[in-house]
Coordinates of N, CA and C in Angstrom, one line a residue:
M1 N 10.5 -42.0 58.6 CA 11.1 -41.7 57.6 C 12.8 -41.1 58.3
S2 N 13.7 -41.2 57.5 CA 14.7 -40.2 57.9 C 14.7 -38.9 56.9
K3 N 15.7 -38.2 57.7 CA 15.4 -36.6 56.9 C 15.9 -37.1 55.7
K4 N 16.8 -38.0 55.3 CA 17.8 -38.1 54.2 C 16.7 -38.7 53.1
L5 N 15.6 -39.7 53.4 CA 14.9 -40.3 52.6 C 13.7 -39.3 52.5
L6 N 13.4 -38.5 53.1 CA 12.2 -37.4 53.3 C 12.8 -36.2 52.3
F7 N 14.1 -35.6 52.3 CA 14.7 -34.8 51.4 C 14.5 -35.5 50.1
I8 N 14.9 -36.4 49.7 CA 15.0 -37.2 48.2 C 13.7 -37.4 47.7
L9 N 12.5 -37.8 48.5 CA 11.2 -37.6 47.9 C 10.7 -36.5 47.5
V10 N 10.9 -35.5 48.9 CA 10.7 -34.1 48.0 C 11.4 -33.4 47.0
T11 N 12.5 -33.8 46.9 CA 13.4 -33.5 45.5 C 12.7 -33.9 44.5
V12 N 12.7 -35.1 44.6 CA 11.9 -36.0 43.2 C 10.6 -35.0 42.7
M13 N 9.6 -35.1 43.8 CA 8.2 -34.7 43.7 C 8.3 -32.9 43.1
V14 N 9.6 -32.3 43.2 CA 9.8 -30.9 42.9 C 10.0 -30.9 41.5
L15 N 10.9 -31.9 41.2 CA 11.3 -32.3 39.8 C 10.2 -32.4 39.3
L16 N 9.3 -33.6 39.3 CA 8.4 -34.1 38.0 C 7.2 -33.2 38.4
L17 N 7.1 -32.1 39.6 CA 6.1 -31.1 39.1 C 6.7 -30.0 38.2
A18 N 8.2 -29.5 38.3 CA 8.3 -28.9 37.6 C 8.3 -29.5 35.8
I19 N 8.7 -30.6 35.6 CA 8.8 -31.3 34.3 C 7.4 -31.0 33.7
V20 N 6.3 -31.6 34.8 CA 4.7 -31.5 34.4 C 4.5 -29.9 33.8
I21 N 4.8 -29.2 34.7 CA 4.5 -27.6 34.3 C 5.4 -27.3 32.9
W22 N 6.3 -27.8 32.7 CA 7.2 -27.5 31.7 C 6.4 -28.0 30.3
L23 N 6.3 -29.3 30.4 CA 5.5 -30.0 29.4 C 4.2 -29.4 29.1
F24 N 3.2 -28.9 30.1 CA 1.9 -28.2 29.6 C 2.5 -26.9 29.2
L25 N 3.3 -26.0 29.3 CA 3.4 -25.2 28.8 C 4.2 -24.9 27.2
K26 N 5.0 -25.9 27.0 CA 5.1 -26.6 25.8 C 4.3 -26.9 24.8
V27 N 3.4 -27.8 25.4 CA 2.3 -28.4 24.8 C 1.0 -27.2 24.4
S28 N 1.2 -26.3 25.2 CA 0.0 -25.4 25.1 C 0.4 -24.4 24.0
D29 N 1.9 -24.2 24.1 CA 2.3 -23.2 23.2 C 2.4 -23.4 21.8
T30 N 2.7 -24.9 21.4 CA 2.5 -25.5 20.2 C 1.3 -25.9 19.7
G31 N 0.5 -25.8 20.3 CA -1.0 -26.2 19.8 C -1.3 -25.2 18.8
S32 N -1.0 -24.6 18.1 CA -1.3 -23.8 16.8 C -2.3 -24.5 16.1
T33 N -3.2 -23.8 15.3 CA -4.2 -24.3 14.4 C -3.6 -23.9 12.9
V34 N -2.5 -23.0 12.8 CA -2.2 -22.2 11.7 C -1.1 -23.4 10.7
A35 N -1.8 -23.2 9.5 CA -1.4 -24.4 8.3 C -0.1 -24.2 8.3
S36 N 0.5 -23.0 8.0 CA 1.8 -22.5 7.6 C 2.6 -22.6 9.2
P37 N 3.8 -23.1 8.9 CA 4.9 -23.6 10.4 C 5.2 -21.8 11.0
A38 N 5.3 -22.0 12.4 CA 5.5 -20.6 12.6 C 7.1 -20.3 12.6
S39 N 7.5 -19.0 12.5 CA 8.9 -18.7 12.6 C 9.5 -18.5 14.0
P40 N 10.2 -18.3 14.5 CA 10.7 -18.1 15.5 C 10.5 -16.3 16.4
Y41 N 10.1 -15.9 15.2 CA 9.5 -14.4 15.6 C 7.9 -14.1 16.3
S42 N 7.7 -12.9 16.9 CA 6.2 -12.8 17.2 C 6.1 -11.3 16.9
A43 N 4.8 -11.1 16.9 CA 4.3 -9.5 17.0 C 3.8 -9.3 18.6
V44 N 4.1 -8.1 18.9 CA 3.4 -7.5 20.3 C 2.7 -6.4 20.0
Y45 N 1.6 -6.1 20.5 CA 0.7 -5.1 20.3 C 0.8 -4.3 21.5
L46 N 1.1 -3.1 21.7 CA 1.0 -2.7 23.2 C -0.3 -1.6 23.2
S47 N -0.3 -1.4 24.3 CA -1.4 -0.4 24.4 C -1.6 0.9 23.8
T48 N -0.1 1.3 23.9 CA 0.1 2.7 23.4 C -0.3 2.5 21.8
G49 N -0.3 1.5 21.2 CA -0.7 1.4 19.8 C 0.7 1.0 19.0
E50 N 1.6 0.9 19.6 CA 2.7 0.5 18.9 C 2.8 -1.3 18.8
I51 N 3.6 -1.4 17.5 CA 3.7 -2.8 17.0 C 5.1 -3.3 17.1
Y52 N 5.6 -4.2 18.3 CA 6.6 -4.3 18.0 C 6.9 -6.1 17.4
F53 N 8.1 -6.3 16.6 CA 8.3 -7.8 16.3 C 9.8 -8.2 16.6
G54 N 9.9 -9.5 16.7 CA 11.2 -9.9 17.4 C 11.0 -11.4 18.1
K55 N 11.8 -11.7 18.7 CA 11.9 -13.4 19.8 C 11.5 -13.0 20.9
L56 N 10.1 -13.5 21.3 CA 9.7 -13.0 22.5 C 9.9 -14.3 23.3
S57 N 10.0 -14.1 24.7 CA 10.3 -14.6 25.6 C 9.6 -14.4 26.8
W58 N 9.2 -15.1 27.8 CA 8.1 -14.7 29.1 C 8.7 -14.8 30.3
F59 N 10.1 -15.4 30.2 CA 10.4 -15.5 31.6 C 11.8 -14.8 32.0
P60 N 11.6 -14.1 32.8 CA 11.0 -13.9 34.2 C 10.1 -13.2 33.8
R61 N 10.2 -12.2 32.9 CA 9.1 -10.9 32.5 C 9.1 -11.1 30.5
P62 N 8.0 -10.5 29.9 CA 8.4 -10.5 28.7 C 9.4 -9.7 28.1
K63 N 9.9 -10.6 27.3 CA 10.9 -9.9 26.4 C 11.2 -9.8 25.1
L64 N 11.5 -9.0 24.3 CA 11.6 -9.2 22.9 C 13.1 -8.8 22.7
S65 N 13.6 -10.1 21.9 CA 15.0 -9.7 21.0 C 15.0 -9.6 19.8
N66 N 16.3 -9.0 19.2 CA 15.9 -8.6 17.6 C 15.1 -8.2 17.4
V67 N 15.0 -6.7 18.0 CA 13.6 -6.0 17.8 C 13.5 -5.1 16.4
W68 N 12.1 -5.2 16.2 CA 11.7 -4.4 14.9 C 10.5 -3.3 15.3
F69 N 10.5 -2.6 14.6 CA 9.2 -1.8 14.8 C 8.5 -1.0 13.8
L70 N 7.1 -1.0 13.4 CA 6.8 -0.2 12.4 C 7.0 1.2 12.8
Q71 N 7.2 2.0 12.0 CA 7.1 3.4 11.9 C 6.1 4.2 10.8
R72 N 5.3 4.9 11.5 CA 4.3 5.6 10.4 C 4.7 6.8 9.9
S73 N 4.8 6.5 8.6 CA 5.4 7.6 7.9 C 4.0 8.5 6.7
S74 N 4.3 9.7 6.7 CA 3.4 10.9 5.9 C 4.0 10.7 4.4
G75 N 4.3 9.7 4.2 CA 5.0 9.8 2.7 C 3.7 10.2 1.3
G76 N 3.9 10.4 0.5 CA 3.0 10.7 -0.6 C 2.5 9.6 -1.1
A77 N 1.4 9.6 -2.2 CA 0.6 8.6 -2.6 C 1.3 7.4 -3.1
N78 N 2.4 7.3 -3.5 CA 3.2 6.4 -4.2 C 4.1 6.0 -3.1
Q79 N 4.0 6.0 -1.7 CA 5.1 5.7 -0.8 C 4.4 5.0 0.3
P80 N 4.5 4.0 1.1 CA 4.0 3.0 1.8 C 3.9 3.7 3.0
G81 N 3.0 3.8 3.6 CA 2.6 4.5 5.2 C 3.6 3.8 6.1
L82 N 4.3 2.8 6.2 CA 4.6 2.1 7.2 C 6.1 1.8 6.7
N83 N 7.4 1.8 7.9 CA 8.7 1.3 7.6 C 8.7 0.2 8.6
L84 N 9.8 -0.6 8.3 CA 10.0 -1.7 9.2 C 11.4 -1.2 9.7
L85 N 11.8 -0.7 10.9 CA 12.7 -0.2 11.4 C 13.6 -1.3 12.2
P86 N 14.9 -1.3 12.6 CA 15.3 -2.4 13.7 C 15.4 -1.3 14.8
F87 N 15.1 -1.8 16.0 CA 14.8 -1.0 17.3 C 16.0 0.0 17.7
K88 N 17.3 -1.1 17.3 CA 18.5 -0.6 17.4 C 18.9 0.9 16.8
S89 N 18.1 1.2 16.0 CA 18.5 2.2 14.8 C 18.0 3.7 15.6
V90 N 17.1 3.5 16.6 CA 16.5 4.8 17.0 C 17.6 5.6 17.5
I91 N 17.3 7.1 17.4 CA 18.7 7.7 17.8 C 19.2 7.8 19.1
W92 N 18.7 7.6 20.4 CA 19.6 7.3 21.6 C 20.0 5.7 21.7
G93 N 19.8 5.1 21.0 CA 21.0 4.0 20.4 C 20.6 2.8 21.4
P94 N 19.6 2.3 21.6 CA 19.4 0.8 22.4 C 20.0 -0.4 21.8
E95 N 19.9 -1.2 22.6 CA 20.6 -2.5 22.3 C 19.2 -3.0 21.8
S96 N 19.2 -4.5 20.8 CA 18.0 -4.9 20.2 C 17.4 -5.8 21.3
E97 N 17.2 -5.1 22.5 CA 16.4 -6.1 23.2 C 15.3 -5.3 24.3
L98 N 14.0 -5.7 23.9 CA 13.0 -4.7 24.9 C 12.1 -5.6 26.1
Y99 N 12.3 -4.8 27.3 CA 11.6 -5.6 28.2 C 10.5 -4.8 28.2
L100 N 9.2 -5.8 28.4 CA 7.6 -5.2 28.5 C 7.2 -5.4 29.3
N101 N 6.1 -4.4 29.8 CA 5.4 -4.3 31.0 C 3.9 -5.2 30.5
S102 N 4.0 -6.5 30.9 CA 2.8 -7.4 30.6 C 1.5 -6.5 30.8
K103 N 1.5 -5.7 31.7 CA 0.0 -4.9 31.8 C -0.1 -4.1 30.4
D104 N 0.6 -3.6 29.5 CA 0.8 -2.7 28.3 C 0.5 -3.9 27.2
I105 N 0.6 -5.1 27.2 CA 0.3 -5.9 26.2 C -1.0 -6.5 25.8
V106 N -1.4 -5.8 24.7 CA -2.9 -6.0 24.6 C -2.8 -7.7 23.9
F107 N -2.1 -7.6 23.0 CA -2.2 -9.0 22.1 C -0.5 -9.3 22.0
W108 N -0.5 -10.6 21.5 CA 0.8 -11.2 20.7 C 0.5 -12.3 20.0
T109 N 1.4 -12.4 18.8 CA 1.0 -13.5 18.1 C 2.1 -14.0 17.4
K110 N 2.3 -15.5 17.1 CA 3.6 -15.9 16.6 C 3.2 -15.4 14.8
I111 N 4.7 -15.1 14.4 CA 4.5 -14.6 13.1 C 4.9 -15.8 12.0
R112 N 3.9 -16.1 11.1 CA 4.3 -17.3 10.1 C 5.6 -17.4 9.6
A113 N 6.3 -18.3 9.1 CA 7.0 -18.3 8.1 C 7.3 -18.0 6.9
D114 N 6.2 -17.5 6.3 CA 5.8 -17.0 5.1 C 5.6 -15.8 5.2
S115 N 5.8 -15.1 6.2 CA 5.2 -13.6 6.2 C 6.6 -12.7 5.4
Q116 N 5.7 -11.9 5.1 CA 6.3 -10.7 4.0 C 7.5 -10.2 5.1
I117 N 7.3 -9.9 6.2 CA 8.7 -9.1 7.0 C 9.7 -10.0 7.5
I118 N 9.5 -11.6 7.5 CA 10.4 -12.1 7.6 C 11.8 -12.3 7.1
P119 N 11.7 -12.1 5.7 CA 13.1 -11.8 4.9 C 13.3 -10.7 5.1
L120 N 12.9 -9.5 5.7 CA 13.4 -8.6 5.8 C 14.2 -8.1 7.1
M121 N 13.4 -9.0 8.3 CA 14.0 -9.0 9.4 C 15.6 -9.9 9.4
N122 N 15.1 -11.0 8.6 CA 16.5 -11.6 8.6 C 17.7 -11.1 7.8
Q123 N 17.2 -10.3 6.7 CA 18.3 -10.1 6.1 C 18.9 -8.5 6.4
G124 N 18.2 -7.9 7.6 CA 18.4 -7.0 8.2 C 18.3 -5.5 7.6
S125 N 17.2 -5.8 6.7 CA 17.0 -4.7 5.6 C 15.8 -3.9 5.9
V126 N 15.3 -2.5 5.6 CA 14.2 -2.0 6.1 C 13.3 -2.0 4.6
N127 N 12.1 -1.4 4.7 CA 11.5 -1.1 3.9 C 12.1 -0.4 2.2
P128 N 12.1 -1.1 1.6 CA 12.5 -0.8 0.3 C 12.4 1.0 -0.3
N129 N 11.2 1.7 0.4 CA 11.1 3.0 0.1 C 11.0 3.9 1.3
P130 N 12.1 4.0 2.3 CA 12.0 4.4 3.8 C 11.7 6.3 3.4
S131 N 11.3 6.8 4.5 CA 11.2 8.2 4.3 C 12.5 9.0 4.5
P132 N 12.6 9.9 3.6 CA 14.1 10.5 3.3 C 14.4 11.3 5.0
A133 N 15.8 11.0 5.1 CA 16.2 11.5 6.2 C 16.2 13.0 6.3
P134 N 15.8 13.3 7.7 CA 15.7 15.0 8.0 C 17.3 15.8 8.0
T135 N 17.0 16.8 7.0 CA 18.4 17.5 6.8 C 18.7 18.3 8.0
Q136 N 19.9 18.8 7.8 CA 20.1 19.9 9.3 C 20.2 21.3 8.3
P137 N 19.5 22.3 9.0 CA 20.0 23.7 8.3 C 21.5 23.7 8.3
K138 N 22.0 24.7 7.6 CA 23.4 25.3 7.2 C 23.5 26.6 8.2

């Protein structure tokens, strides 16, 4: 065989292998048994006990974009104990992307389209009863 023909054959085999792997990942990703259609959002539970929500991608490493998180509040009996906040709203001003260490991910799941948090994330709003902001002493 000539070198040119061998190069073409190897290139075609590599492309076919890449397509097969992509199809396998695509099929295994959409093989959900949930009756409700999935939204583009996922929930990620970390070993630290934190739960983050956002659009999850895995390559080249786990990353959440449009990130939201649950903040526990110690409100009264009439206030909910959790607030859903955008990640970019924390005091140190991060972007709305979060790169995750795969070793810290306990589990992840896709969020159903009929989940109660989807409208909150799409509208950019937070819990209707957020904790009061801390006041500065005079």
